[in-house]
Amino acid sequence: MYPVIRAKNRTETLVQKEKRLACGDWVEYLTFPKLSAIEGIEHLFTTRLGGVSKGDCATLNFSFTRGDDRSAVLENYDRMGEVLGVEKGAFVTTDQTHTKNIRVVTKEDAGKGVTCNRDYTDIDGLITAEKGLVLSCFTADCVPVYFVDPVKEVIGVAHSGWRGTVAGMGARMVERMSQEFGCEPADIIAAIGPSICQDCYEISEEVAELFMQGFWSAEKIEEYCREAYEAGLHPTGKLLLPGKEAGKYQLDLWLANVVVLRSAGILLKNLDVTDICTNCNPEYLFSHRASGGKRGNLGAFLVMK
Ligand SMILES: [Zn+2]
């Protein structure tokens, strides 16, 4: 039933699931074992399969701004609502512009970006302590990151591309959860979702330098990378590899986000890390690179029941 997914390193880091909808169609999605194990939490990462969008956005697109029919996108939200057990008015969305801005959302924000307009802009991360609100962020090669504090009952999602990652977006999320709700980093379970892999992600020397000089000390980068390697979370523990051309590098955004989250105090045992690349699986997941920009958006959804 499932199309073959090429996972990079390990298996069963994410679990493929399917659900038959009331309309008779099947929808397929991915879940993280560590998030699934938390009582009262529903989450998923969408695939391209099980929606009604056509063309470049086929079939399960969640963007209203990539040329898709509005009615098709709304139907896709209805379908995900059916999987998560909520109405589409329960979703609240980011307005992603590669910032590190975070918004704490409440019931008043329900439906914003889906059933009503957003009254905010430039928000790449969402946090809430409200039950029944589906935090939603969107990717197609960039990294979605999920956060759950089961102790304080606070959840968050963030969009972390290279700009967000080098700016420490994941660490900003943890800081904000601590400031607003008293969350302890050691209680937070986090998951790094499907996005572009190191083999597929070439960057310039300038960007590589930002990663080495930016958010963390060289010693900390080495320590956290080695730790991830030793724990079997990464096959080499190398954040940057030489590029296929001179002056280029291959960046591992998954490992970079591990470093960000570890630096914020999240424990390695509380982390799930993807091994599924969007660019390697363009029939199954939307990939900006693989499609030359002609693509829909995947959804990362998280709700506390
Ligand atoms: Zn890849």
Coordinates of C-alpha atoms and ligand atoms in Angstrom, one line a residue:
M1 CA 0.0 0.0 0.0
Y2 CA 2.7 2.5 0.9
P3 CA 5.0 3.8 -1.8
V4 CA 8.7 3.0 -1.0
I5 CA 10.3 5.7 1.0
R6 CA 14.0 6.0 0.9
A7 CA 15.1 6.5 4.5
K8 CA 18.7 7.6 4.9
N9 CA 20.1 6.0 7.9
R10 CA 17.8 4.0 10.1
T11 CA 14.3 2.6 9.9
E12 CA 11.2 3.2 11.9
T13 CA 12.3 6.6 13.1
L14 CA 9.0 7.7 11.7
V15 CA 6.0 5.4 11.5
Q16 CA 3.9 5.5 8.3
K17 CA 0.2 5.4 9.0
E18 CA -3.0 5.4 6.9
K19 CA -6.6 6.2 7.6
R20 CA -9.7 5.6 5.6
L21 CA -11.8 8.7 5.5
A22 CA -15.6 9.0 5.6
C23 CA -15.5 9.8 1.9
G24 CA -13.8 6.5 1.2
D25 CA -10.3 7.8 0.3
W26 CA -7.2 6.8 2.1
V27 CA -4.9 9.4 3.6
E28 CA -1.3 8.6 4.5
Y29 CA 0.8 10.4 7.1
L30 CA 3.9 10.0 9.3
T31 CA 4.2 10.0 13.1
F32 CA 7.0 10.1 15.6
P33 CA 7.2 7.3 18.1
K34 CA 8.1 9.5 21.1
L35 CA 5.3 11.9 20.4
S36 CA 2.8 9.1 19.9
A37 CA 3.7 7.7 23.3
I38 CA 2.5 10.9 25.1
E39 CA -1.0 10.6 26.4
G40 CA -3.4 13.3 25.2
I41 CA -1.3 14.4 22.2
E42 CA -2.2 14.0 18.6
H43 CA 0.3 14.8 15.9
L44 CA 1.3 14.0 12.3
F45 CA 3.3 15.1 9.4
T46 CA 1.5 14.9 6.1
T47 CA 2.5 13.3 2.8
R48 CA 1.3 14.1 -0.7
L49 CA -1.2 11.2 -0.5
G50 CA -4.9 11.5 0.4
G51 CA -5.9 15.0 -0.6
V52 CA -7.9 16.6 -3.5
S53 CA -5.4 19.2 -4.9
K54 CA -4.3 18.9 -8.6
G55 CA -1.2 19.5 -10.6
D56 CA 1.9 20.7 -8.8
C57 CA 0.0 20.7 -5.5
A58 CA -1.3 17.1 -5.9
T59 CA -2.8 15.9 -3.7
L60 CA -2.5 17.0 -0.1
N61 CA -1.4 20.7 -0.1
F62 CA -1.9 23.1 2.8
S63 CA -0.8 26.3 1.2
F64 CA -3.4 28.9 0.0
T65 CA -0.6 30.9 -1.8
R66 CA 0.9 28.4 -4.2
G67 CA -1.7 28.5 -7.0
D68 CA -4.0 25.8 -5.6
D69 CA -7.8 26.1 -5.5
R70 CA -8.9 27.5 -2.2
S71 CA -11.7 24.9 -2.0
A72 CA -9.2 22.1 -2.5
V73 CA -7.0 23.3 0.3
L74 CA -10.0 23.7 2.6
E75 CA -11.1 20.1 1.8
N76 CA -7.5 19.0 2.7
Y77 CA -7.9 20.7 6.1
D78 CA -11.2 18.9 6.6
R79 CA -9.5 15.6 5.9
M80 CA -6.7 16.3 8.3
G81 CA -9.3 17.5 10.8
E82 CA -11.0 14.1 10.4
V83 CA -7.7 12.3 11.2
L84 CA -7.0 14.5 14.2
G85 CA -10.6 14.5 15.5
V86 CA -11.1 18.3 15.1
E87 CA -12.9 20.8 12.8
K88 CA -10.9 22.9 10.4
G89 CA -11.7 25.9 12.6
A90 CA -9.4 24.4 15.2
F91 CA -6.2 24.9 13.1
V92 CA -4.0 27.9 13.7
T93 CA -1.2 28.6 11.3
T94 CA 2.2 30.3 11.1
D95 CA 3.0 33.1 8.6
Q96 CA 6.5 31.9 7.7
T97 CA 9.1 34.3 6.5
H98 CA 12.3 32.6 7.8
T99 CA 12.2 34.7 11.0
K100 CA 12.7 33.5 14.6
N101 CA 9.5 35.1 15.7
I102 CA 7.2 33.1 17.9
R103 CA 3.5 33.7 18.8
V104 CA 1.8 32.2 21.9
V105 CA -1.7 31.4 20.7
T106 CA -5.0 31.0 22.5
K107 CA -8.6 30.1 21.6
E108 CA -9.0 33.5 20.1
D109 CA -6.5 32.5 17.4
A110 CA -8.5 29.3 16.3
G111 CA -9.0 29.1 12.6
K112 CA -6.5 31.9 11.7
G113 CA -4.9 31.3 8.4
V114 CA -7.6 28.7 7.5
T115 CA -11.2 29.7 8.2
C116 CA -10.4 33.4 8.9
N117 CA -7.5 35.8 8.2
R118 CA -4.5 36.0 10.3
D119 CA -4.1 39.3 12.2
Y120 CA -0.3 38.8 12.6
T121 CA 2.6 38.4 10.1
D122 CA 6.1 37.0 10.2
I123 CA 5.6 34.2 12.7
D124 CA 7.7 31.0 12.3
G125 CA 6.8 29.4 15.6
L126 CA 3.6 28.8 17.6
I127 CA 3.2 27.8 21.2
T128 CA 0.1 27.1 23.2
A129 CA -1.2 25.7 26.5
E130 CA -4.8 25.5 25.1
K131 CA -6.4 22.1 24.4
G132 CA -8.0 21.5 21.1
L133 CA -6.0 24.1 19.1
V134 CA -4.0 22.5 16.2
L135 CA -0.7 24.2 15.9
S136 CA 0.3 24.1 12.2
C137 CA 3.5 24.9 10.3
F138 CA 4.4 24.1 6.7
T139 CA 7.5 22.8 4.9
A140 CA 8.8 21.5 1.6
D141 CA 12.5 20.8 2.4
C142 CA 12.8 23.1 5.4
V143 CA 12.7 21.4 8.9
P144 CA 9.6 21.2 11.0
V145 CA 10.2 20.9 14.7
Y146 CA 7.6 19.7 17.2
F147 CA 7.7 20.4 21.0
V148 CA 5.7 18.8 23.8
D149 CA 6.0 19.4 27.5
P150 CA 3.8 16.8 29.1
V151 CA 4.4 18.1 32.6
K152 CA 3.3 21.7 32.1
E153 CA 1.0 20.7 29.2
V154 CA 2.4 23.1 26.6
I155 CA 3.1 22.4 22.9
G156 CA 4.8 24.1 20.1
V157 CA 5.7 23.8 16.4
A158 CA 8.4 25.7 14.5
H159 CA 9.6 26.1 10.9
S160 CA 13.4 26.0 10.8
G161 CA 15.1 26.4 7.4
W162 CA 18.8 27.2 7.3
R163 CA 18.1 30.7 8.4
G164 CA 15.9 29.7 11.3
T165 CA 18.4 26.9 12.3
V166 CA 21.5 29.1 12.3
A167 CA 19.5 31.7 14.3
G168 CA 18.7 28.9 16.9
M169 CA 14.9 28.8 16.3
G170 CA 14.5 25.6 18.2
A171 CA 16.3 27.1 21.2
R172 CA 14.1 30.2 21.0
M173 CA 11.1 27.9 21.2
V174 CA 12.4 26.2 24.4
E175 CA 13.3 29.6 26.0
R176 CA 9.8 31.0 25.2
M177 CA 8.1 27.9 26.6
S178 CA 10.2 28.3 29.8
Q179 CA 9.5 32.1 30.1
E180 CA 5.8 31.9 29.4
F181 CA 4.8 28.6 31.1
G182 CA 7.7 27.6 33.3
C183 CA 8.6 24.6 31.2
E184 CA 11.8 22.7 32.1
P185 CA 13.9 21.9 29.0
A186 CA 14.6 18.4 30.4
D187 CA 10.8 17.7 30.3
I188 CA 10.3 18.6 26.7
I189 CA 10.0 15.9 24.0
A190 CA 10.9 17.2 20.6
A191 CA 10.9 15.8 17.1
I192 CA 12.7 16.9 14.0
G193 CA 10.7 16.2 10.9
P194 CA 11.1 15.2 7.2
S195 CA 13.2 17.7 5.3
I196 CA 16.2 17.8 2.9
C197 CA 19.0 15.5 3.7
Q198 CA 22.7 16.2 3.9
D199 CA 23.5 14.5 0.5
C200 CA 20.9 16.7 -1.2
Y201 CA 21.7 20.0 0.6
E202 CA 24.6 21.9 -0.9
I203 CA 25.4 25.3 0.6
S204 CA 28.0 28.0 0.0
E205 CA 31.1 28.7 2.0
E206 CA 29.5 31.8 3.5
V207 CA 26.5 29.8 4.8
A208 CA 28.9 27.1 6.1
E209 CA 30.8 29.8 8.0
L210 CA 27.6 31.1 9.6
F211 CA 26.9 27.7 10.9
M212 CA 30.4 27.3 12.4
Q213 CA 30.6 30.8 13.9
G214 CA 27.0 31.4 14.7
F215 CA 24.9 30.2 17.5
W216 CA 27.2 27.7 19.3
S217 CA 30.8 27.3 20.2
A218 CA 32.9 24.9 18.1
E219 CA 33.4 22.6 21.1
K220 CA 29.7 22.4 21.8
I221 CA 29.0 21.6 18.1
E222 CA 31.6 18.8 18.2
E223 CA 30.3 17.5 21.5
Y224 CA 26.6 17.4 20.5
C225 CA 27.4 15.9 17.1
R226 CA 29.6 13.2 18.6
E227 CA 26.9 12.4 21.1
A228 CA 24.2 12.1 18.4
Y229 CA 26.5 9.8 16.5
E230 CA 27.2 7.6 19.5
A231 CA 23.5 7.4 20.3
G232 CA 22.8 6.2 16.7
L233 CA 20.9 9.3 15.8
H234 CA 23.2 10.1 13.0
P235 CA 25.5 8.0 10.8
T236 CA 28.6 10.2 10.8
G237 CA 28.1 13.0 13.3
K238 CA 29.4 15.4 10.7
L239 CA 27.5 18.7 10.5
L240 CA 29.3 19.7 7.3
L241 CA 30.9 17.6 4.6
P242 CA 32.9 18.8 1.6
G243 CA 30.7 19.7 -1.3
K244 CA 30.7 18.0 -4.7
E245 CA 32.3 21.2 -6.1
A246 CA 35.1 23.3 -4.6
G247 CA 34.0 26.0 -2.2
K248 CA 30.7 24.2 -1.5
Y249 CA 29.6 22.2 1.5
Q250 CA 26.9 19.6 2.3
L251 CA 25.0 20.7 5.4
D252 CA 23.1 18.4 7.7
L253 CA 20.1 20.4 8.8
W254 CA 18.8 17.5 10.9
L255 CA 22.0 17.3 12.9
A256 CA 22.2 21.2 13.1
N257 CA 18.7 21.1 14.7
V258 CA 19.9 18.4 17.1
V259 CA 22.7 20.7 18.2
V260 CA 20.3 23.6 18.6
L261 CA 17.9 21.6 20.7
R262 CA 20.7 20.0 22.8
S263 CA 22.1 23.5 23.4
A264 CA 18.7 24.5 24.8
G265 CA 18.8 21.7 27.3
I266 CA 16.6 19.1 25.5
L267 CA 17.8 15.6 26.4
L268 CA 19.0 13.3 23.6
K269 CA 16.6 10.6 24.9
N270 CA 13.7 13.0 24.4
L271 CA 14.5 13.6 20.7
D272 CA 13.1 11.9 17.6
V273 CA 15.1 12.7 14.4
T274 CA 13.8 12.1 10.9
D275 CA 15.8 10.0 8.4
I276 CA 13.4 10.8 5.5
C277 CA 14.4 13.3 2.9
T278 CA 11.9 15.4 1.0
N279 CA 14.2 15.8 -2.0
C280 CA 14.9 12.1 -2.2
N281 CA 11.2 11.2 -2.1
P282 CA 9.4 13.9 -4.3
E283 CA 6.5 11.6 -5.3
Y284 CA 5.7 11.1 -1.6
L285 CA 6.6 14.4 0.0
F286 CA 6.7 18.0 -1.5
S287 CA 10.2 19.2 -2.2
H288 CA 11.1 22.7 -3.2
R289 CA 14.4 21.6 -4.8
A290 CA 13.1 18.5 -6.5
S291 CA 10.2 20.4 -8.1
G292 CA 12.1 23.6 -9.0
G293 CA 9.7 25.5 -6.7
K294 CA 6.5 24.1 -8.3
R295 CA 5.0 22.4 -5.3
G296 CA 2.5 22.5 -2.4
N297 CA 3.2 22.6 1.3
L298 CA 3.4 19.7 3.7
G299 CA 1.8 20.2 7.1
A300 CA 3.2 19.6 10.6
F301 CA 0.2 19.4 13.0
L302 CA 0.2 19.1 16.7
V303 CA -2.8 19.3 19.1
M304 CA -3.4 18.6 22.8
K305 CA -6.7 16.9 23.5
Ligands
ZN1 ZN 18.0 13.6 0.1

